Coordinates of N, CA and C and ligand atoms in Angstrom, one line a residue:
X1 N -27.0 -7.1 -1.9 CA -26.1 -6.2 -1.2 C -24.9 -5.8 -2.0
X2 N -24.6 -4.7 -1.8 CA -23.1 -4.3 -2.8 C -22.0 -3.9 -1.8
X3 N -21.2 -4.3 -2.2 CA -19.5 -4.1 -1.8 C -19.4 -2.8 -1.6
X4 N -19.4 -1.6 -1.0 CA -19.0 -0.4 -0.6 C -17.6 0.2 -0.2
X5 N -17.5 1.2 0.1 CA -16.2 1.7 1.0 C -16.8 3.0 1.8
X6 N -16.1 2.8 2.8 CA -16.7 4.2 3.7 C -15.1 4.8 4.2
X7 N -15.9 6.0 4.8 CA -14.8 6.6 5.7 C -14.8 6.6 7.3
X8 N -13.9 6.3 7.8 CA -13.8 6.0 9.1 C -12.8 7.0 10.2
X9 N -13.2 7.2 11.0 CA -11.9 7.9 11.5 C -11.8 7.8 13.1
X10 N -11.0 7.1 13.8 CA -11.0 6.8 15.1 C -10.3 8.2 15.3
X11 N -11.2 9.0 16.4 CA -10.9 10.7 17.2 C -9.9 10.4 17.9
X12 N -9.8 11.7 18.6 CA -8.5 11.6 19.2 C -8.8 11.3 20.2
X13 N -10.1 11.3 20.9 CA -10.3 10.8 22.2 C -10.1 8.6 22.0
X14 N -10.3 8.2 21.4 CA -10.3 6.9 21.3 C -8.1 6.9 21.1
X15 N -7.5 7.3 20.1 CA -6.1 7.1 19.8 C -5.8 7.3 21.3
X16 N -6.3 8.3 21.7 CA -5.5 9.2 23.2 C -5.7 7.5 24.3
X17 N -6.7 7.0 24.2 CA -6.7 5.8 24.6 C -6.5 4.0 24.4
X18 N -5.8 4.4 23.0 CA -4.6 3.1 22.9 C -5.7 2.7 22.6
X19 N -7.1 2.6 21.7 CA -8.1 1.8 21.3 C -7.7 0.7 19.5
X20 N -6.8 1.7 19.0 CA -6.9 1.6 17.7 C -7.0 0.1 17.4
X21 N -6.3 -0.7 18.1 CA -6.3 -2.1 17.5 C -7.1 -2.6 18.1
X22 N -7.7 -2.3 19.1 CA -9.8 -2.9 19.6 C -10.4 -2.4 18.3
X23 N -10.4 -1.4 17.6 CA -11.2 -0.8 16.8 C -11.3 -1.4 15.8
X24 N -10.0 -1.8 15.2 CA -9.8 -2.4 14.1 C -10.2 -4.2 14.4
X25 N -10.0 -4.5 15.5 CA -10.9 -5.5 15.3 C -12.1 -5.9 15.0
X26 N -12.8 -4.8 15.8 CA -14.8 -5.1 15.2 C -14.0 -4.9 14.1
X27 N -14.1 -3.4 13.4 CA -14.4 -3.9 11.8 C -13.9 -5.4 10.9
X28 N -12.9 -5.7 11.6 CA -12.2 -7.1 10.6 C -13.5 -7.7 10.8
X29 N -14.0 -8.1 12.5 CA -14.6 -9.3 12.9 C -16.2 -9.4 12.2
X30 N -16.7 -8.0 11.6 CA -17.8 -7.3 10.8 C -17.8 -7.7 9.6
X31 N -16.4 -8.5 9.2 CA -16.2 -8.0 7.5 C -16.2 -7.1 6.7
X32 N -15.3 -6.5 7.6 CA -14.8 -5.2 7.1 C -13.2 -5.0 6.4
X33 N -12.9 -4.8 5.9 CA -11.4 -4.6 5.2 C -11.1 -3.2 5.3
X34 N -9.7 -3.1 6.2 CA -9.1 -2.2 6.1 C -8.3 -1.4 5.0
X35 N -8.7 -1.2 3.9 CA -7.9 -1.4 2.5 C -7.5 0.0 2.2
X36 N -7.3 1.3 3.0 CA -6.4 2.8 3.2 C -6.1 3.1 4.2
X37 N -5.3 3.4 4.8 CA -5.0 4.1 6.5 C -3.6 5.2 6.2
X38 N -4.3 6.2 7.0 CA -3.3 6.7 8.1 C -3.5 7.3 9.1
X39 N -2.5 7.6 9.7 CA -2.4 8.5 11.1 C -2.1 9.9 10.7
X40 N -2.7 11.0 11.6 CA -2.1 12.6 10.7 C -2.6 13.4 11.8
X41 N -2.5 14.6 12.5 CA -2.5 15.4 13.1 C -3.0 16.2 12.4
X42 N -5.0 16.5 12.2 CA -5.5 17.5 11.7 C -5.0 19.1 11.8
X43 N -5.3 19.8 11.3 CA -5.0 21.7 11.1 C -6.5 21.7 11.5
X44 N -6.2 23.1 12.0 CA -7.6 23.4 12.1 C -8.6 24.2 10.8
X45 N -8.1 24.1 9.5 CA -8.3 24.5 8.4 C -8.8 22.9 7.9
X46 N -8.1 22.0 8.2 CA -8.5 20.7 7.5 C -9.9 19.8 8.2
X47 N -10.2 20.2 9.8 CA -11.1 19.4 10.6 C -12.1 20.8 10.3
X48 N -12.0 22.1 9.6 CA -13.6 22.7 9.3 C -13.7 22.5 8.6
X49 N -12.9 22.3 7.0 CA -13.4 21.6 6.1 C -13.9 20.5 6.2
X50 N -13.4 19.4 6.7 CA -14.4 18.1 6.9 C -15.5 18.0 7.6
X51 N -16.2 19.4 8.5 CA -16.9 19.0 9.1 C -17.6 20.3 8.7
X52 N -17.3 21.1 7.1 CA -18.6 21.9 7.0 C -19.6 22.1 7.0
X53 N -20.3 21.0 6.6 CA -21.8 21.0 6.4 C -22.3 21.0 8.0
X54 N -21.4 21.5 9.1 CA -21.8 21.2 10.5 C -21.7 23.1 10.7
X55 N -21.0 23.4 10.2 CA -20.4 25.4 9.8 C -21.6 25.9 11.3
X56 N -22.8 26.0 10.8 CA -23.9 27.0 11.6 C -23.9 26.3 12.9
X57 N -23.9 25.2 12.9 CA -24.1 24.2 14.1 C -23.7 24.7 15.4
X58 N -24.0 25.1 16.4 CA -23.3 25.6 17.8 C -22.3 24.8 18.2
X59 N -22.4 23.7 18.2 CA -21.0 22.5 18.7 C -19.6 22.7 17.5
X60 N -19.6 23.4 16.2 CA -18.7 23.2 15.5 C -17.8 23.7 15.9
X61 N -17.4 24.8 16.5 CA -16.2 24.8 17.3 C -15.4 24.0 18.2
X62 N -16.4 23.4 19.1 CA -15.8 22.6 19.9 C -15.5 21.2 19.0
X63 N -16.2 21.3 18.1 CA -15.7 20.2 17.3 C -14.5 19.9 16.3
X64 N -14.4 21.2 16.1 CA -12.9 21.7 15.3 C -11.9 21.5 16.4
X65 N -12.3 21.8 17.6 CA -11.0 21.7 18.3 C -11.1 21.0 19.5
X66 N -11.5 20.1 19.2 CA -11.5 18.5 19.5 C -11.0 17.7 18.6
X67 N -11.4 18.1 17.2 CA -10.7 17.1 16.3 C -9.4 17.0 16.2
X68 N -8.8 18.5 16.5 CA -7.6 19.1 16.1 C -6.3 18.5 17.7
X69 N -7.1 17.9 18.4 CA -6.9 17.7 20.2 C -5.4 16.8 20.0
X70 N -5.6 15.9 19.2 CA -4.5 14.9 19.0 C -4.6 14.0 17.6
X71 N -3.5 13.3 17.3 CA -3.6 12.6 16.1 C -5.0 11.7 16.1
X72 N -5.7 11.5 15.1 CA -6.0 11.2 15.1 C -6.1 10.2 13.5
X73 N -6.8 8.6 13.8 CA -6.5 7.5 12.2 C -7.7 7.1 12.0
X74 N -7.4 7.5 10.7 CA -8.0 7.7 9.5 C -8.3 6.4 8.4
X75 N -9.4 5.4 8.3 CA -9.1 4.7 7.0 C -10.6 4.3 6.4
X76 N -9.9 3.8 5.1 CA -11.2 3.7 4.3 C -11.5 2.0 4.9
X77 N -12.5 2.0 4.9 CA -13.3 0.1 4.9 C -14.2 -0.2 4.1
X78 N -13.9 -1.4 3.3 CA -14.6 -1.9 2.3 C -15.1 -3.3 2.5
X79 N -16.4 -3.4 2.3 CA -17.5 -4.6 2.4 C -18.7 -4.7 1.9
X80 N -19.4 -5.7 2.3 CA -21.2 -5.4 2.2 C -21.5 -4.3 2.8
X81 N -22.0 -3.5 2.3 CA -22.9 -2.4 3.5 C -22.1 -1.8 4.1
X82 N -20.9 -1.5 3.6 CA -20.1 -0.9 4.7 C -20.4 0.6 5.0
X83 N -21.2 0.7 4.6 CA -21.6 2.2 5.4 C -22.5 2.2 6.5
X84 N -23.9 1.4 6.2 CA -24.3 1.1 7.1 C -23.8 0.4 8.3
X85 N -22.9 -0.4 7.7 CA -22.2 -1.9 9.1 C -21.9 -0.8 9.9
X86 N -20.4 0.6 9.0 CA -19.5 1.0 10.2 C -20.6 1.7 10.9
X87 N -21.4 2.3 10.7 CA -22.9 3.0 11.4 C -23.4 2.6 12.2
X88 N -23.5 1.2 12.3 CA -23.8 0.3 13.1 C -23.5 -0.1 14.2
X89 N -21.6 0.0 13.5 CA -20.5 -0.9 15.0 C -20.0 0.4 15.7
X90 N -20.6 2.1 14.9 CA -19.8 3.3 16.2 C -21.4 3.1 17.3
X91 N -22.3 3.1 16.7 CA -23.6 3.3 17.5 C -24.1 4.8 17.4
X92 N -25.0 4.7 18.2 CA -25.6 6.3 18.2 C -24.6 7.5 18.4
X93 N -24.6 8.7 17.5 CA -23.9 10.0 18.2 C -24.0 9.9 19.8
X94 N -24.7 10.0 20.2 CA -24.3 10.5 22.0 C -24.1 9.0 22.3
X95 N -22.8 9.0 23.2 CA -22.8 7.4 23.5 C -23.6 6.8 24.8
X96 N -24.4 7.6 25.6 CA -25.4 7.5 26.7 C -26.9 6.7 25.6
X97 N -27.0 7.6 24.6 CA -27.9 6.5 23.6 C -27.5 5.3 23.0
X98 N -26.5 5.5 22.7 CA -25.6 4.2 21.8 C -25.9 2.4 22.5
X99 N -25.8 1.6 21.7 CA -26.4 0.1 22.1 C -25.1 -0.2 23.0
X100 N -25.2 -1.3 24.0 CA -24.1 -2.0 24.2 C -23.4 -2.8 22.9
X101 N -22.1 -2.8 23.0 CA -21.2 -3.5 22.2 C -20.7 -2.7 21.3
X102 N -21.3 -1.4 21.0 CA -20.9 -0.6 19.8 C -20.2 0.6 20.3
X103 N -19.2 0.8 19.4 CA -18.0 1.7 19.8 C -17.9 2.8 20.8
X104 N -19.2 3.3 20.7 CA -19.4 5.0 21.5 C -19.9 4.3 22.4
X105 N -20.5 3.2 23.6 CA -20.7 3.0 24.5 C -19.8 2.6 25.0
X106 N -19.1 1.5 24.4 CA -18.2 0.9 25.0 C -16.8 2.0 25.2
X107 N -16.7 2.8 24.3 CA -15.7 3.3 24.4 C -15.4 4.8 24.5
X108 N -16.5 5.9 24.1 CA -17.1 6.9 24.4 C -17.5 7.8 25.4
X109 N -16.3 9.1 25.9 CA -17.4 9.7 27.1 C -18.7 10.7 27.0
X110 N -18.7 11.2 25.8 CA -19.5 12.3 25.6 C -20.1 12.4 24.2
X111 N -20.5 13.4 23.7 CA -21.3 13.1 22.2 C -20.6 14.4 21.7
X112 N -19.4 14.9 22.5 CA -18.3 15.8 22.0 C -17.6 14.9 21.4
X113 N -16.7 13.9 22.5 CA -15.8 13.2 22.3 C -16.2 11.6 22.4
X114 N -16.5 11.6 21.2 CA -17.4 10.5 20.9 C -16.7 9.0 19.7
X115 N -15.7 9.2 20.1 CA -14.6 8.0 19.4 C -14.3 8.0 17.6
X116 N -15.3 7.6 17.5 CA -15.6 7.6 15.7 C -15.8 8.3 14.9
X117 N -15.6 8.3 13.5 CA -16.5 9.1 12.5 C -16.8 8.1 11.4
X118 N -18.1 7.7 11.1 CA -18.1 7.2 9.9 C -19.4 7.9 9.1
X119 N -18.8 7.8 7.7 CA -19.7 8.1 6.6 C -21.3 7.5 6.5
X120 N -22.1 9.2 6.3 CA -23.1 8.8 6.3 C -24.1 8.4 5.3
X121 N -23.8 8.3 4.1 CA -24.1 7.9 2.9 C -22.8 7.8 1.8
X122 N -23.5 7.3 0.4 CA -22.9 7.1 -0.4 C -22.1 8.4 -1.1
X123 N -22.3 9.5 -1.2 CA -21.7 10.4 -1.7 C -21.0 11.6 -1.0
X124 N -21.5 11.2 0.5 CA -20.3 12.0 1.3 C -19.4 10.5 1.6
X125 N -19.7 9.6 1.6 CA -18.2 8.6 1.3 C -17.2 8.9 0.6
X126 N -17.9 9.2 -0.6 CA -17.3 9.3 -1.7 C -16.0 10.4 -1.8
X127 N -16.6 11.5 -1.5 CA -16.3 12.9 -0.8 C -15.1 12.7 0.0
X128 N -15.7 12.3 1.3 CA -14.7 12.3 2.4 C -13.1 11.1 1.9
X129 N -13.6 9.9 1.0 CA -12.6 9.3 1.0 C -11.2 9.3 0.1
X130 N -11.8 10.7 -0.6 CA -11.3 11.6 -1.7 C -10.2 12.9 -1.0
X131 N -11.2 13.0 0.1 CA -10.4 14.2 0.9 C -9.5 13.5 1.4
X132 N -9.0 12.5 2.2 CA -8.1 12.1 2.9 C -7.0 11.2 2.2
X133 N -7.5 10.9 0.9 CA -6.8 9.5 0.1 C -6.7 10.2 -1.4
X134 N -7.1 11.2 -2.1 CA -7.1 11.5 -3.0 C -8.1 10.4 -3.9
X135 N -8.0 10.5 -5.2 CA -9.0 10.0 -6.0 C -7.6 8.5 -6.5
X136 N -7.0 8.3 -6.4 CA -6.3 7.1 -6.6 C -5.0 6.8 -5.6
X137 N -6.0 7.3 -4.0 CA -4.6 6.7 -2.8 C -4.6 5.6 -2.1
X138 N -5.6 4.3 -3.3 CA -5.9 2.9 -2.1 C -5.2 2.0 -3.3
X139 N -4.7 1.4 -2.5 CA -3.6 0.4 -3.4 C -4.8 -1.0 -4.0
X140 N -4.5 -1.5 -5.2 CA -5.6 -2.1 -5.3 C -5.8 -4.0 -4.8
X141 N -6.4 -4.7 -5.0 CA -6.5 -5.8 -3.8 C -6.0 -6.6 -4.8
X142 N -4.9 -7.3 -4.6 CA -4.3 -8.6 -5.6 C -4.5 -10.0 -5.0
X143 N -5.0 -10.4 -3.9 CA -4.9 -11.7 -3.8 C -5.9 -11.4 -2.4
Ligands
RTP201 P1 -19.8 11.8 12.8 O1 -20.1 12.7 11.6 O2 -18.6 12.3 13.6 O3 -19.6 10.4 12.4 O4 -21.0 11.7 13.8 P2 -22.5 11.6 13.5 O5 -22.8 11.4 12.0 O6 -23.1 10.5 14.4 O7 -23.1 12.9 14.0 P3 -23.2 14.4 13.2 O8 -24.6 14.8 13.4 O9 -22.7 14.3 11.9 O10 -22.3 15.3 14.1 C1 -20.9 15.3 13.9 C2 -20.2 15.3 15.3 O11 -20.5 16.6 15.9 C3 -20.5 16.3 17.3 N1 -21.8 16.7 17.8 N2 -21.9 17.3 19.0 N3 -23.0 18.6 21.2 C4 -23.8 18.1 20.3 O12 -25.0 18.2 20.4 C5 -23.2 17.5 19.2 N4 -23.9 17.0 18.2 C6 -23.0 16.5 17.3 C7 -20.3 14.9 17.6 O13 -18.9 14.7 17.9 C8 -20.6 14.3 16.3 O14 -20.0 13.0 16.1
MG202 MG1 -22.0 12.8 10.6

């Protein structure tokens, strides 16, 4: 297994509900390292760019402007597998599919407003953690 980093983004529907520090517990409790964050109030120029490859998709509107609904935080997590893990701990897109214990069930009302975002491979990781942090915005781990 290799040490990864992903991108994560608790929506606005989860912030709008005071989740953030439930959230950030799984991942600690996952072995996950929070090691970039912030908080930011998307544009709606910046949540179509992040979610172009969705452009044709009929829901991307509503998805732009859902994203755009409230602040919404943002960070990178670094671990084993951390792409798969955080994949793991949002659960399925629609949270009516999603497992018990995993973020979109437990904390999710719809497969609009669906709490999370995490990275779905290694090179939109890469991508996305570049978009939000630039290419040298994570401070490095000294101890
Ligand atoms: P995400 O990118 O947000 O982590 O979610 P995902 O990989 O599980 O799902 P994806 O297919 O990438 O879809 C991105 C987001 O678009 C919304 N969506 N709505 N109404 C619908 O059928 C529908 N399908 C997708 C969801 O908010 C999903 O997270
Ligand atoms: Mg996706």
């Amino acid at each position: 297994m290799a040490v990864e980093r992903t991108l994560s983004i608790i929506k606005p529907d989860a912030v709008a509900k005071n989740l953030i520090g439930q959230i950030y517990a799984r991942f600690e409790a996952a072995g996950l390292r929070i090691v970039a964050a912030r908080m930011l109030q998307l544009s709606e120029e910046q949540a179509g760019a992040f979610y172009a490859v969705h452009k044709e998709r009929p829901f991307y509107k509503d998805l732009v402007t859902f994203m755009t609904s409230g602040p919404v935080m943002v960070q990178v997590l670094e671990g084993e597998s951390a792409i798969q893990k955080n994949r793991d701990i949002m659960g399925a897109t629609d949270p009516k599919k999603a497992a018990a214990g995993t973020l979109r069930h437990d904390f999710a009302d719809s497969v609009d407003e669906n709490a999370a975002h995490g990275s779905d491979g290694p090179e939109t990781a890469a991508a996305e953690i570049e978009f939000f942090f630039g290419r040298d915005g994570i401070c490095p781990r000294t101890r």
